[in-house]
Amino acid sequence: MTPDLSSVDKTAIQKVIEDNKITLWLNTTGELASKLPLYLLEGGWADSGKMISCVHASDEDAKVAAQENGDSSFLSYSVSFEDTTTPRTKVVHISSSLLLQGALVDPLVSRYSIIYIHQYHVRTIQMDIVIGLLKKVLKKRENLRVLISGASPESLDFLSVYLIAPPKISLEANTYPVDLHYVNISPGNYVDTALDVVLSSTKPLATGGIIVFMPSRDIGRFQDQLRESLRLAEVSMNVDALFSVSELLRLESSVLDFEHPAHVIVTSLPAELVARRLAVTVVIDTGFEEVKYSRYGFATVTKVEPVSQEVANIRTRIAGLSKAGRCYRLYPQNSFENLEKTRLPEIGRLALDHCILQLKSLGVDNILHFDYPHPPPSHMLAEAIDRLASLGVIDNEAHLTRPFGENVAQLPLEPSHAILLVSSLQYGCFEQIASLVALSLTKGDYFDHEKWLPFIAQEGDALTWLNIYESFLRMGRDKSWCRKYGFNETQLSRSVNIRDQLLRILQHRRIKIAKTELATSTAIRKCIASTYRRNLAFRLPDGSYQTMSGSLIMKIHPSSVLHVQKSIDWVVFQETTERNGQFFIKNITVVEKEWVD
């Protein structure tokens, strides 16, 4: 669906932006999002030699948004370890993290004439810091303009208070009526009910798509049951599951006409993301979504929770974008009325280590007094400060240590990866750790224990992946070798490129590096143990592990090479996941307890 700008009163919108430092844009349908930067370009915002910056919540969102406009010499994107900007660039799509990185050397973000913040309702930690930073910058830059879009009135109502009532505009495509139905079901029975609703919806559905929103843990079962039911009913209908943006883009390109024949999508992705690419006329909302929380500073747990009213309304709205539609909410109306208005933003539920490092590197001395759009809980700030202090990143007065803490804060990496990389200089294993950090950003969770047996290291996952990476280089990055063992050649090649860029970033930041080609397995594992010391766990008689911090009982994830090992006493882990109340640890390294004491 191509947004139509012909009906937009461009003169009126241009005047609102020119006359106000901050403008809020209510964009409930997601329409016009990709075209607005081009409209700003048409309005002359890049004529002064400065760029128009479109800020997104993630690297992936920024890349996708840039690519939606096709090839253009004046439109680029800049994300972690990939920058396509040129001297001719006038519009740049950038992640919020990269904008903050740029502010380290350009505190007034003077490269940009207008900063367009896309989909603020997502409320990532970095997005909130960007808003707080720009509020300060606007006091010093009279000619800077900030445009903030959100898919719900609730998110912008909140900003209206924080930013002291800036003007609000609405640019919307035409929408059609949506017939809303509430379905009373027994608790936890939404999979079977969604199945019944889909089957009943296929009969009157001549054209259009059906989309089902449900947690990813239930999607496989639902998809299998639906396909079997359609087969028995002799109904021809495509059924696709979407777990990621890349899968959505592949489906968009393969489904030439989503309206013929009828099509079913089941997904856990945000509704506004799907709506811009696939026309739907029937929405089935199970009333649940996945929300991430941090526990004990190391365990990021994905919980299935009731949606907010904001999310429910966005899901409903997309049924009427292409023509009149229907939405089935698989919960009673009084349950909707009791839902929270909006979801708790990330800054209130995720670890704040990265947030603190970003603020410190931006020169914010007192992080408690920073003007947050949504102030984080004080106990979460205290816990993050304690973790960073225990790793030597900040001192007793909460200042970045020199040079270690300052070096860590300068790197465009998550704190644990940055600490691991800088620590490797002390342990004499920089070359190997640089490879592991690059791999961690690309490798995914898949592991074939049988095919990859020649590369498995008894010391754990890190050493195993290092064996794979070094073998890949020795084989000249050969595609046939990758096919033989089932490796993803694209991911491994990207790891090589990211590693090269990390080296250039370190040199640019004047962080001294040294070649360590002969580093031992022990040195590498000691470095990992030092960084992840709070993730130390010991083996229990039943084969599970108990963490020293928090005393959580965890099991080794099946993707780990140590899954079948029974006699390993002490390990550190880099990741956790949770399913049905059971924690699993991933990216595990065998260590000695005295290394951490």
XYZ file of C-alpha atoms in Angstrom, residues 556-568:
13
model
C 21.410 -25.752 30.276
C 19.645 -24.773 27.058
C 19.561 -27.509 24.369
C 21.436 -25.205 21.961
C 24.544 -25.292 24.187
C 27.367 -27.710 23.441
C 27.384 -28.463 27.176
C 23.788 -29.702 27.134
C 24.865 -33.362 27.284
C 27.772 -32.836 29.702
C 27.088 -34.127 33.217
C 30.234 -33.411 35.235
C 30.925 -29.681 34.929
